[in-house]
Coordinates of C-alpha atoms in Angstrom, one line a residue:
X1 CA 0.0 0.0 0.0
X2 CA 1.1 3.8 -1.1
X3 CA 1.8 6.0 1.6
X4 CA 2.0 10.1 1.1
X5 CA 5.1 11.9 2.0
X6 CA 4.3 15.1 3.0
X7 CA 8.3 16.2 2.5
X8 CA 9.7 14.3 -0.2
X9 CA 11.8 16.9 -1.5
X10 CA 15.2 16.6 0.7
X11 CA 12.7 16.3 3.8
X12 CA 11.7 20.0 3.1
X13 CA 8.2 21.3 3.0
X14 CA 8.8 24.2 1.4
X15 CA 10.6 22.5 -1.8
X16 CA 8.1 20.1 -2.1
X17 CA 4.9 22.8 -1.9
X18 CA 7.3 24.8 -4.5
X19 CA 7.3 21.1 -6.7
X20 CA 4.2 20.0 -6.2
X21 CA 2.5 23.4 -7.4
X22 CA 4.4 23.2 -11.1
X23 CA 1.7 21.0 -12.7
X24 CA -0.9 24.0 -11.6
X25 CA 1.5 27.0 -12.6
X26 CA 2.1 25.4 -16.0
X27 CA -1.5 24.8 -16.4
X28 CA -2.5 28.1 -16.1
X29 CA 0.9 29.4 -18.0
X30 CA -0.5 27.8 -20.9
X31 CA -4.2 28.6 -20.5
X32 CA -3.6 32.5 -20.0
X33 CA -0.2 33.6 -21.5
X34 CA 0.6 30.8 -24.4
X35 CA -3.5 30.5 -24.7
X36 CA -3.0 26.8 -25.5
X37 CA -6.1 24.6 -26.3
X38 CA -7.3 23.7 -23.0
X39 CA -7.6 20.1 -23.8
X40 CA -4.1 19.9 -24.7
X41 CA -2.6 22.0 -21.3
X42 CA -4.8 19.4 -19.4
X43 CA -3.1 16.4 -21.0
X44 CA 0.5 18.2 -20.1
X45 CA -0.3 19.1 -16.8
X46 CA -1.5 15.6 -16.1
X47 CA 1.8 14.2 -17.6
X48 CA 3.8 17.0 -15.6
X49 CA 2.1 15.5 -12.4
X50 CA 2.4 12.2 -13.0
X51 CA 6.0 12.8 -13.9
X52 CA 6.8 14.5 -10.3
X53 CA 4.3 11.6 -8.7
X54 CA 6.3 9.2 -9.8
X55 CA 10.0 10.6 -9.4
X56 CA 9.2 12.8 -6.2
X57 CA 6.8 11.0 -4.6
X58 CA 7.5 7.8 -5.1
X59 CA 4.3 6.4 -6.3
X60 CA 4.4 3.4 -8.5
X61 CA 3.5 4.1 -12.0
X62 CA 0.5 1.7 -11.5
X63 CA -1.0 3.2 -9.1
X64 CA -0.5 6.7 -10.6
X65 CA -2.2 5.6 -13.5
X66 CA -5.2 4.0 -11.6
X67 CA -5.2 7.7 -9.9
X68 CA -6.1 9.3 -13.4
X69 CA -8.3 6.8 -14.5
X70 CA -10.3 7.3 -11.5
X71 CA -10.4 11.3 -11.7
X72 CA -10.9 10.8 -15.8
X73 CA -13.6 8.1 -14.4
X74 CA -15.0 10.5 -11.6
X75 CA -15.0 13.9 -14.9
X76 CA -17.6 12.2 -16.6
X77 CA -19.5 10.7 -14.2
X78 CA -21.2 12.6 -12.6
X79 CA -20.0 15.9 -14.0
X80 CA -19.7 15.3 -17.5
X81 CA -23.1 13.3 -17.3
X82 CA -25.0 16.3 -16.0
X83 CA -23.7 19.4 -18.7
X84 CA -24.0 16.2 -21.5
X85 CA -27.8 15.9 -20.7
X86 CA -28.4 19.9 -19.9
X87 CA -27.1 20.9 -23.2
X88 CA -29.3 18.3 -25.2
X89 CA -32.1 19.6 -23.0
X90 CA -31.1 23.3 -24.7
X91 CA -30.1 21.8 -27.9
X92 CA -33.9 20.5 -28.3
X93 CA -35.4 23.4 -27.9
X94 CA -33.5 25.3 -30.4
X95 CA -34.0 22.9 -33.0
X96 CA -37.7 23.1 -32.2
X97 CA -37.9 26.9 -31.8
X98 CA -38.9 26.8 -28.6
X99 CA -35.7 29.1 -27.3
X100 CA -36.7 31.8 -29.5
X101 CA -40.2 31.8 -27.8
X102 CA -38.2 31.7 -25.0
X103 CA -36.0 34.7 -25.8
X104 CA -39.0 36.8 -26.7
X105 CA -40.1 35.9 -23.4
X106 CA -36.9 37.4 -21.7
X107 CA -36.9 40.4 -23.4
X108 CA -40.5 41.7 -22.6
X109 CA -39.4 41.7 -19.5
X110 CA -36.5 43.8 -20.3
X111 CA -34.7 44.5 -23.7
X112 CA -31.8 46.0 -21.7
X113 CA -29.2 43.6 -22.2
X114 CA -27.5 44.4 -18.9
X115 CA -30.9 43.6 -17.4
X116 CA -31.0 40.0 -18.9
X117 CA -27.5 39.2 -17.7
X118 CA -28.5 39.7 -14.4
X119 CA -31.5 38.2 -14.8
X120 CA -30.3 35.0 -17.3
X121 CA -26.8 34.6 -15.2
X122 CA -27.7 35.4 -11.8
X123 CA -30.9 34.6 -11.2
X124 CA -31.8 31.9 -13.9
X125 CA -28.0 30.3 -12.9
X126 CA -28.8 30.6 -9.3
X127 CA -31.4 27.8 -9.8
X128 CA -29.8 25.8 -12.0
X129 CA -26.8 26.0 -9.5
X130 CA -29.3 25.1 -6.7
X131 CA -30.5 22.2 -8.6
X132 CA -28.0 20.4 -10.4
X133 CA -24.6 22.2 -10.1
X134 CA -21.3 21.3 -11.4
X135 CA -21.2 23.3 -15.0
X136 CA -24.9 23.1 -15.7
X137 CA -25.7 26.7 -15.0
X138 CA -22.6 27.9 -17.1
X139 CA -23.7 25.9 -20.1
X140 CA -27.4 27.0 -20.2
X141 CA -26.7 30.7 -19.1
X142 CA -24.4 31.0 -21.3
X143 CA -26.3 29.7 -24.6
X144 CA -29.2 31.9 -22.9
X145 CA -27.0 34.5 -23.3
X146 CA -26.1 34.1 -26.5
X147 CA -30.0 33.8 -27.8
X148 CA -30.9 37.4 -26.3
X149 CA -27.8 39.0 -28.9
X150 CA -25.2 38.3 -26.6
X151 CA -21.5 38.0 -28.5
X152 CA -20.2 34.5 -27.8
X153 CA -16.6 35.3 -25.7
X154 CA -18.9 37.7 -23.6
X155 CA -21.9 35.6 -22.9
X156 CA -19.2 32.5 -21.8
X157 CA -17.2 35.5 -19.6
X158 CA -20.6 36.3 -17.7
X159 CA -22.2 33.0 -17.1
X160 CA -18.8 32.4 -15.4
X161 CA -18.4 35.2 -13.1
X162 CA -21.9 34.9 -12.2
X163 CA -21.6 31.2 -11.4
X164 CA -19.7 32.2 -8.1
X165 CA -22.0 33.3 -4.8
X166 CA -24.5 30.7 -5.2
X167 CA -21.8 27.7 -5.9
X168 CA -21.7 27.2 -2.1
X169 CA -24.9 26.0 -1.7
X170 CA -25.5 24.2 -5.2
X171 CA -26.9 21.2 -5.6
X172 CA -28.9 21.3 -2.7
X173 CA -25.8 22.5 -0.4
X174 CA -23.6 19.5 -1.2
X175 CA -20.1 21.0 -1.0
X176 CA -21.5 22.4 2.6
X177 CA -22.7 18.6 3.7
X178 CA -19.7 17.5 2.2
X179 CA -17.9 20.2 4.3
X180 CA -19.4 19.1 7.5
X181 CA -18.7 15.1 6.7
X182 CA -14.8 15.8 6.7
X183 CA -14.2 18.3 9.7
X184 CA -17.2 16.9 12.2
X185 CA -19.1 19.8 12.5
X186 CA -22.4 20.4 12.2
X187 CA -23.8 21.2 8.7
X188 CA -26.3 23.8 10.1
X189 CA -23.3 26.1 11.7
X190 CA -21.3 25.6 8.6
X191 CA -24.2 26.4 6.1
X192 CA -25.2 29.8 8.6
X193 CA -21.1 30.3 8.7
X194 CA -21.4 30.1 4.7
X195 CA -24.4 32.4 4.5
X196 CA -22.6 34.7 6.6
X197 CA -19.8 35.0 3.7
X198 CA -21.5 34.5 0.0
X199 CA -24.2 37.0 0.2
X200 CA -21.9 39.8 0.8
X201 CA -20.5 38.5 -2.9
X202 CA -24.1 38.2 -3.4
X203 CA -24.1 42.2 -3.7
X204 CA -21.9 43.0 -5.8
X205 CA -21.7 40.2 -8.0
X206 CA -24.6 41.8 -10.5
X207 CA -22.7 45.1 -10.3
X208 CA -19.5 43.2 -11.9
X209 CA -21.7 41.7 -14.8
X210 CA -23.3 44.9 -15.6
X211 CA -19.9 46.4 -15.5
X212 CA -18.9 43.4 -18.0
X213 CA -22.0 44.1 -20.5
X214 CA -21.4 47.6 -20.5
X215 CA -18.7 49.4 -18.6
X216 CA -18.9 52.4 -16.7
X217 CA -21.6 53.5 -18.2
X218 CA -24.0 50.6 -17.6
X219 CA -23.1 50.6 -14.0
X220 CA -24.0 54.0 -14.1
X221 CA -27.3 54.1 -15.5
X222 CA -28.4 49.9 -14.1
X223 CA -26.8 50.0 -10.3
X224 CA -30.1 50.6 -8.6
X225 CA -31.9 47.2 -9.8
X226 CA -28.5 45.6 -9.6
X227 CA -28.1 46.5 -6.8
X228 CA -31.1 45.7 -5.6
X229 CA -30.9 42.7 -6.7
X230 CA -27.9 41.4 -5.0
X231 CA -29.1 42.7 -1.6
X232 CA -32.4 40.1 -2.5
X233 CA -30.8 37.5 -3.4
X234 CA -28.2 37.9 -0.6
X235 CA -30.9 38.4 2.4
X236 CA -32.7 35.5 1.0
X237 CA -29.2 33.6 0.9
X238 CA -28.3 34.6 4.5
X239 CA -31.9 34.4 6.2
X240 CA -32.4 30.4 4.1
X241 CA -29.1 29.2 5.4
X242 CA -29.2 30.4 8.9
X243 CA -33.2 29.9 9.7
X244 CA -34.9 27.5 7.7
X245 CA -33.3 25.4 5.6
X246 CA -29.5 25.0 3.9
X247 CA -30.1 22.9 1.3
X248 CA -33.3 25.5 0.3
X249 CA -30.8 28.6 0.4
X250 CA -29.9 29.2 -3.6
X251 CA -33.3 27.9 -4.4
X252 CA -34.9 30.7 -2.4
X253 CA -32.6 33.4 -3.0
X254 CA -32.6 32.9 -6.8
X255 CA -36.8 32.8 -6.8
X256 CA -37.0 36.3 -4.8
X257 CA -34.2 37.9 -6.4
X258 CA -35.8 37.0 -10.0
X259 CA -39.0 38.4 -8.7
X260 CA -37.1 41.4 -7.6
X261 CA -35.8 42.7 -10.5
X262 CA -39.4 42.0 -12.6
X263 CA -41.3 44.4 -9.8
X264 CA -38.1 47.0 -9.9
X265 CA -38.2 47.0 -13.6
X266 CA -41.7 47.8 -13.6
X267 CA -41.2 50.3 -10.9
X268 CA -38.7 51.5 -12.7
X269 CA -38.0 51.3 -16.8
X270 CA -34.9 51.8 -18.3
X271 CA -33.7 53.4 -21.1
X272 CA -32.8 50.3 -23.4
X273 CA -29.4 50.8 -24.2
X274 CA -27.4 48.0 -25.4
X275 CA -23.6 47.3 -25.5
X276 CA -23.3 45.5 -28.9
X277 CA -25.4 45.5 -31.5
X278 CA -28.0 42.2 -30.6
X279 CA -30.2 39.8 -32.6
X280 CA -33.2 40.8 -33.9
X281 CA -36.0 41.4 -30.9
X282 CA -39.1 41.4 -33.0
X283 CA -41.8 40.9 -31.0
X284 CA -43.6 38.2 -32.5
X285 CA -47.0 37.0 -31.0
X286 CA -46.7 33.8 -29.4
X287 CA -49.5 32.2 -28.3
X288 CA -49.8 31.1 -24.4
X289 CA -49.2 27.6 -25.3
X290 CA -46.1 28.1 -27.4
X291 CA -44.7 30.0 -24.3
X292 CA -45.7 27.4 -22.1
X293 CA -44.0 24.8 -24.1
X294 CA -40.5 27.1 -24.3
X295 CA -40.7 27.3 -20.2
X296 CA -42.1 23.6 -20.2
X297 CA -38.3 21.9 -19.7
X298 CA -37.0 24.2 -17.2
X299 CA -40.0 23.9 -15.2
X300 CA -40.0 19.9 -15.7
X301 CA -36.3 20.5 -14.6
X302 CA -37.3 22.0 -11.1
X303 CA -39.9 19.7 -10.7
X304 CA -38.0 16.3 -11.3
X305 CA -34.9 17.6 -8.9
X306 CA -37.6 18.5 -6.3
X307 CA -39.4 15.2 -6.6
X308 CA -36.0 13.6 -6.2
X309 CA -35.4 14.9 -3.2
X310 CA -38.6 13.8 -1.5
X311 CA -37.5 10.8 1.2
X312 CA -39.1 7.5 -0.3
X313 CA -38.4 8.5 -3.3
X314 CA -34.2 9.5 -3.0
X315 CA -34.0 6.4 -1.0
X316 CA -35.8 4.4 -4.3
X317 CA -33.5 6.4 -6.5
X318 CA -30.5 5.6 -3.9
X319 CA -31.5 1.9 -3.7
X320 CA -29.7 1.2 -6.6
X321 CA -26.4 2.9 -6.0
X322 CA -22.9 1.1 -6.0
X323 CA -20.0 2.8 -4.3
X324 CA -16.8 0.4 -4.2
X325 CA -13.1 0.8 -3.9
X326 CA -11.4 1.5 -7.5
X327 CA -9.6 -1.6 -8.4
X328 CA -5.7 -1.5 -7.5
X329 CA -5.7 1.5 -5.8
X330 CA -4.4 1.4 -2.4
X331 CA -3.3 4.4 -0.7
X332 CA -2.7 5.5 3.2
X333 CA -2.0 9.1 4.0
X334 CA 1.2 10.8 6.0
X335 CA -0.5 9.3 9.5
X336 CA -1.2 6.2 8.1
X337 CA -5.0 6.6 7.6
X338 CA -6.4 5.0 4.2
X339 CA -8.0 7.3 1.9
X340 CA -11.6 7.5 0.9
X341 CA -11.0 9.3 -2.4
X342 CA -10.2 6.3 -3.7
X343 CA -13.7 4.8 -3.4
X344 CA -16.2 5.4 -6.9
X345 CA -19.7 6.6 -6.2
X346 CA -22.0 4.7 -9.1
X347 CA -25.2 6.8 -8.1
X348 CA -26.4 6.4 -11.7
X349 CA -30.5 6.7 -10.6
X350 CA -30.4 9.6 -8.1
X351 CA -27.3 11.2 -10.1
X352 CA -27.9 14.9 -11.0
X353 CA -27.3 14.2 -14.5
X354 CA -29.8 11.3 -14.6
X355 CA -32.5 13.4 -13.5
X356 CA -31.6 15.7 -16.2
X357 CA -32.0 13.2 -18.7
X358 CA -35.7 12.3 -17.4
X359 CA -36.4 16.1 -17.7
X360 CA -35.3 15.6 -21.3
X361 CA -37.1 12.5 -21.9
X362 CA -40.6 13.8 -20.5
X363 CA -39.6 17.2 -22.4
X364 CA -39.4 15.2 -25.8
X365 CA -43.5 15.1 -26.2
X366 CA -43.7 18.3 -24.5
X367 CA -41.7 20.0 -27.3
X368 CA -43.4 18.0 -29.8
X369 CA -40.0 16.5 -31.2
X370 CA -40.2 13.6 -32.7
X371 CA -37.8 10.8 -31.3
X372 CA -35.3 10.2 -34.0
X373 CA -34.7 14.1 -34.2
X374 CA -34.2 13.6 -30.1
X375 CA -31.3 10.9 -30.8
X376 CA -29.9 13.1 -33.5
X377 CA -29.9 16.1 -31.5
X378 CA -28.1 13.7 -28.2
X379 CA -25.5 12.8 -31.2
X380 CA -24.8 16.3 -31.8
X381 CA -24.3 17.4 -28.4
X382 CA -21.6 14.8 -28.2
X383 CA -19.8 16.0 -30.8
X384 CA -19.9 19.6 -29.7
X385 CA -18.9 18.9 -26.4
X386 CA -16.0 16.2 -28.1
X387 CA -13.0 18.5 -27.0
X388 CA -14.6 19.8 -23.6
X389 CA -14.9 16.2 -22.4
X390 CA -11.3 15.4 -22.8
X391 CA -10.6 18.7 -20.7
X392 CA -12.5 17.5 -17.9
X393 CA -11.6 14.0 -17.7
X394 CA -7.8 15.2 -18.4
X395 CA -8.4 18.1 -15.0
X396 CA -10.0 15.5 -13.4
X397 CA -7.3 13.2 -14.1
X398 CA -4.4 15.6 -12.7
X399 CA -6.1 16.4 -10.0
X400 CA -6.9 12.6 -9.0
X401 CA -2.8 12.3 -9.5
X402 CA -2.1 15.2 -7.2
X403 CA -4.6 14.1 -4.5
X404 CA -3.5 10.1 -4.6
X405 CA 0.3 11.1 -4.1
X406 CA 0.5 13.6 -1.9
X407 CA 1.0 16.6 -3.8
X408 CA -2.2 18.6 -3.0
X409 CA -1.9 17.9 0.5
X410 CA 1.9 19.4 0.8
X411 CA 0.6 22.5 -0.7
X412 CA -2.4 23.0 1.6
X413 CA 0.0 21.9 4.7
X414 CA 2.8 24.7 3.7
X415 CA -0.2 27.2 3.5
X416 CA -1.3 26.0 7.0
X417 CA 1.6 26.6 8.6
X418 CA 1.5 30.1 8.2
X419 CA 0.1 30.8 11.8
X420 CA -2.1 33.7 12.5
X421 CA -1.9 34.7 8.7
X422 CA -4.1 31.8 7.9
X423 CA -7.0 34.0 8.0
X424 CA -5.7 35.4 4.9
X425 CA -4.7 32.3 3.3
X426 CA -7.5 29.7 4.4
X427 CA -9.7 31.0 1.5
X428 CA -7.3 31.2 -1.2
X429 CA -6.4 27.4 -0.5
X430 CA -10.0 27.0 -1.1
X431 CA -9.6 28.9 -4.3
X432 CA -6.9 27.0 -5.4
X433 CA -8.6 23.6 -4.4
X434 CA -12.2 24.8 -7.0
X435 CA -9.3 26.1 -9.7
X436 CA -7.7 22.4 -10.0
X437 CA -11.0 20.5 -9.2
X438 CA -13.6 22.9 -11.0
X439 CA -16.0 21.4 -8.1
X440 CA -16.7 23.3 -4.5
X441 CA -17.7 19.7 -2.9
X442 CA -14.0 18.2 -4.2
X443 CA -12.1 21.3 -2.7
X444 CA -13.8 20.8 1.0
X445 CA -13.2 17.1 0.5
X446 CA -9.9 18.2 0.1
X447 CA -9.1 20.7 2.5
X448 CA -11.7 20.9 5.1
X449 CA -10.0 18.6 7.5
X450 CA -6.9 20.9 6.8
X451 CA -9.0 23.7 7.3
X452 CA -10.0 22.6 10.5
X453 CA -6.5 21.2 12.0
X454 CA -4.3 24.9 10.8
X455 CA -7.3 26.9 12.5
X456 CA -7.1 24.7 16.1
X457 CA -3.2 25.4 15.6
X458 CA -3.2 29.2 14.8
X459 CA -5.7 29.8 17.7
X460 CA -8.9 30.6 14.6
X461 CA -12.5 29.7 14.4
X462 CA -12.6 26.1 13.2
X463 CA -16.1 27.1 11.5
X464 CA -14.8 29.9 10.1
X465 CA -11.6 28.9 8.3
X466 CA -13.8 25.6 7.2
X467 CA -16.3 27.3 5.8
X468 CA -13.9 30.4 4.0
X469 CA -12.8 27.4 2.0
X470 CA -16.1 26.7 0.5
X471 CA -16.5 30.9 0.4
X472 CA -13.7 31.6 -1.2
X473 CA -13.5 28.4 -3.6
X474 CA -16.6 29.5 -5.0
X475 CA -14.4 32.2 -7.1
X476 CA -12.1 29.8 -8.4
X477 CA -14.9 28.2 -10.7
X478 CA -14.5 30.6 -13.4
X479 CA -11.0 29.6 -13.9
X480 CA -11.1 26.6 -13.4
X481 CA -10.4 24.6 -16.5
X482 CA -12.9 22.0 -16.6
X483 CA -16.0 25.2 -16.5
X484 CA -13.4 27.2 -19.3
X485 CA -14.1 24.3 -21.2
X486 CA -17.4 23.5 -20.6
X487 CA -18.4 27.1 -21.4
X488 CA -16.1 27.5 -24.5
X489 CA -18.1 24.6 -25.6
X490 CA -21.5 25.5 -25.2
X491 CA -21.0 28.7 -26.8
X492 CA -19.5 27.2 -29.9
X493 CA -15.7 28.7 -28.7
X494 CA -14.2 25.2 -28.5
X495 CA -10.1 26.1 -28.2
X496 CA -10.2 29.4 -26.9
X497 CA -10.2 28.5 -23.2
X498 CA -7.1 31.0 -22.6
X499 CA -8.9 33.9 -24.3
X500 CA -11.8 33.2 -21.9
X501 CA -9.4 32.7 -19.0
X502 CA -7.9 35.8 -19.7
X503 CA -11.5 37.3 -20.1
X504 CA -12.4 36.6 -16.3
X505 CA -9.1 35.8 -14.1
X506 CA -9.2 39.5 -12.9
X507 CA -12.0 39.2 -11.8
X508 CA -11.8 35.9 -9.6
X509 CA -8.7 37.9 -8.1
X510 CA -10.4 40.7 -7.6
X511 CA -13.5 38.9 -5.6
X512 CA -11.1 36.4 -4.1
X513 CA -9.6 39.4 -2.5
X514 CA -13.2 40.7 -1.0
X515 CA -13.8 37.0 0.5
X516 CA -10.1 37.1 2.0
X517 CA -10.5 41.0 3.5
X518 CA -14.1 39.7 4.7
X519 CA -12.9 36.6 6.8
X520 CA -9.9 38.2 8.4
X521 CA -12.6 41.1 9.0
X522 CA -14.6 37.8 10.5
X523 CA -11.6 36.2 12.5
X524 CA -11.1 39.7 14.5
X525 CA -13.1 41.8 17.0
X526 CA -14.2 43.7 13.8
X527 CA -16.6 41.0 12.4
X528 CA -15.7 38.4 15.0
X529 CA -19.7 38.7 15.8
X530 CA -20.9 37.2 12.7
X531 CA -19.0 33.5 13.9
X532 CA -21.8 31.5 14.8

């Protein structure tokens, strides 16, 4: 059996951090400055880190190679199965002219384009987020996006950004529940720890996208039902998570914020002003049923998840599931504890991305599609997804490799053992954890326990330093490969993952550095009343 070395590098922690962190600096080297495909930086970097697991580490080649296969295994199912089945979802209703209805639909409620980012992005990805998670709200905002006259590069830039506050609590809080599985504590103080942190992102997230659509100007003229917006969605976020309900908090924050902005833009009109030139707008008269039909899936969408989540019948759907150790891969950590990441999680009824293909399914007669053009339309999703599922099973992969030896861990020990100054650095190890993983839930699985362990050391808030590493992960989904490609993809920019990296890396920095001001605000006398 494997064993991790935290200090394999001449028995120094700070060479090996400085080793193990090359596979992640020449990933994004080649994503943002040499704007490589991103399928092919993932295959490098995977090699990179197999490379340095091997020689460094010590791990057996075998075992390395089971490591990838396992994270390749774990990037398309369940991720890869959820954005395959959301985008064939979309896919159908374009070919059936459904999303135009649906388009026309969005713009009578406001032909402001900064409006419908907001609303598409923010609100619409809120839910999505809450339902599903993992890339499905950047892959249907995004082609939303592109329906109401967005430009392709800057629908994919803000269906990213805005896929941050509400990532905490997607997929009915399972990073948070994950969270609270690896460091022992309660999922309640977490989640109200959490919703303490996000929805102060929360307001200014629709500031930054309005900003995006249409510079100074549009923040200018939009900031009062932007802004209005956030502080809804943000309350709703902050009251969910700490007094009802954890699991409920993006589902009830996205619904009233959405509501929001329809009674403020009522209240309200703007001067439609757009930031490009859009798609033609006519305003055709659909009838009540062809706008039913273009709302139809996304409604059978809420409906399914919510059914699913109903006791007798998650434990049906959960009857089913097969969860065993993957073949050949043995693997004890520094103390000698044997690691659960090793074991595969074969959900395949109650999976997310199952219950998006029964959405589909019972959309097919709904739409009116016949069933060959449904097949058709599921065979051309594949293909124009080809490239973004190498990237994810090739992320997945590196990451899987970095986890299994010991590499991931030595970087999130040297960051722990920075003392007091963890405050500063316990989110941005969080970051870094979403940026490799493109998944919330895999970065507290990560570092949670680590989370926990530095803050008992440095004399911090367990619950506070656990939670900033969900908080602050949440901004390291829009870099993270795996959602580059996934939205390069869906918006037909397949290969340009380092122009859209490029597009919205300031901006995770920029936000990363709110989350980081905000908990060491939290971990002093300052905020220190907010800690549950």
């Amino acid at each position: 059996m494997y064993r991790q070395d935290l200090a394999p590098v001449a028995g120094s922690l700070l060479l090996s951090a400085l080793l193990a962190a090359i596979p992640l600096a020449a990933l994004f080297v080649m994503l943002g400055v040499l704007r490589m495909r991103a399928w092919i930086a993932a295959l490098v970097s995977l090699v990179l880190a197999g490379l340095i697991a091997v020689v460094a580490w010590g791990m057996p080649v075998r075992l390395t190679a089971d490591a990838a296969a396992l994270g390749a295994a774990f990037g398309f199912f369940p991720i890869l199965w959820i954005v395959i089945n959301a985008i064939w979802l979309y896919n159908m209703t374009v070919s059936t002219g459904h999303f135009d209805v649906l388009r026309r639909s969005f713009s009578r409620i406001s032909d402001d384009q900064r409006m419908q980012a907001v609303i598409v992005a923010f609100c619409f990805g809120a839910l999505m987020e809450a339902l599903a998670g993992f890339g499905t709200p950047v892959a249907i905002t995004a082609v939303m996006l592109i329906a109401l006259g967005f430009k392709p590069m800057k629908a994919a830039a803000v269906a990213l950004v805005a896929n941050t506050a509400p990532v905490a609590f997607g997929a009915l809080a399972t990073p948070i529940v994950t969270l609270g599985q690896v460091t022992n504590l309660s999922v309640d103080t977490l989640g109200a720890m959490v919703g303490r942190q996000t929805p102060l992102l929360s307001v200014i997230v629709p500031l930054v996208l309005v900003f995006m659509v249409d510079g100074r100007r549009g923040l200018r003229q939009t900031w009062l039902p932007a802004l209005a917006c956030g502080l809804v969605f943000g309350v709703a976020q902050w009251l969910t998570s700490n007094f009802v309900s954890v699991p409920l908090a993006d589902i009830a924050a996205s619904l009233l914020s959405a509501l929001a902005m329809v009674v403020i833009l009522r209240l309200v009109p703007l001067e439609p002003v757009t930031a490009e030139p859009a798609e033609s707008t006519v305003d055709e008269a659909d009838s009540r049923a062809d706008v039913f039909r273009a709302y139809a899936p996304y409604l059978i969408i809420v409906v399914v998840f919510c059914v699913a989540q109903l006791p007798p019948v998650l434990k049906l759907l959960n009857a089913v599931t097969a969860s065993f150790p993957w073949p050949g891969l043995e693997i004890q950590n520094s103390a000698g504890k044997v690691l659960t990441l090793t074991v595969f999680k074969l959900n395949w009824l109650s999976a997310a991305g199952t219950l998006m293909l029964i959405s589909g399914l019972i959309s097919i007669p709904v739409l009116a599609i016949k069933a060959g053009e449904a097949v058709r339309s599921y065979g051309r999703t594949l293909r124009q997804l080809a490239t973004a599922i190498v990237t994810v099973m090739a992320v997945l992969g590196l990451a899987y490799v970095m986890n299994a030896s010991g590499q991931t861990t030595t970087l999130g020990t040297q960051m722990a053992s920075a003392g007091a100054a963890f405050a500063v650095l316990s989110p941005i190890l969080g970051w870094l954890g979403v940026a490799v993983t493109g998944s919330d839930t895999s970065s507290n699985s990560l570092f949670g326990a680590l989370q926990v362990a530095a803050a008992n050391k440095a004399g911090l808030q367990p619950a506070l330093m656990a939670a900033a590493n969900s908080s602050g992960g949440v901004l390291g989904k829009m870099i993270s490969p795996q959602n580059l490609a996934i939205a390069a993809a869906a918006v037909g920019l397949a290969g340009q993952e380092g122009n859209l990296f490029r597009k919205v890396f300031g901006w995770s920095l920029l936000l990363l550095a709110v989350m980081c001001l905000i908990v060491v605000l939290q971990s002093t006398p300052v905020l220190g009343w907010m800690v549950p």
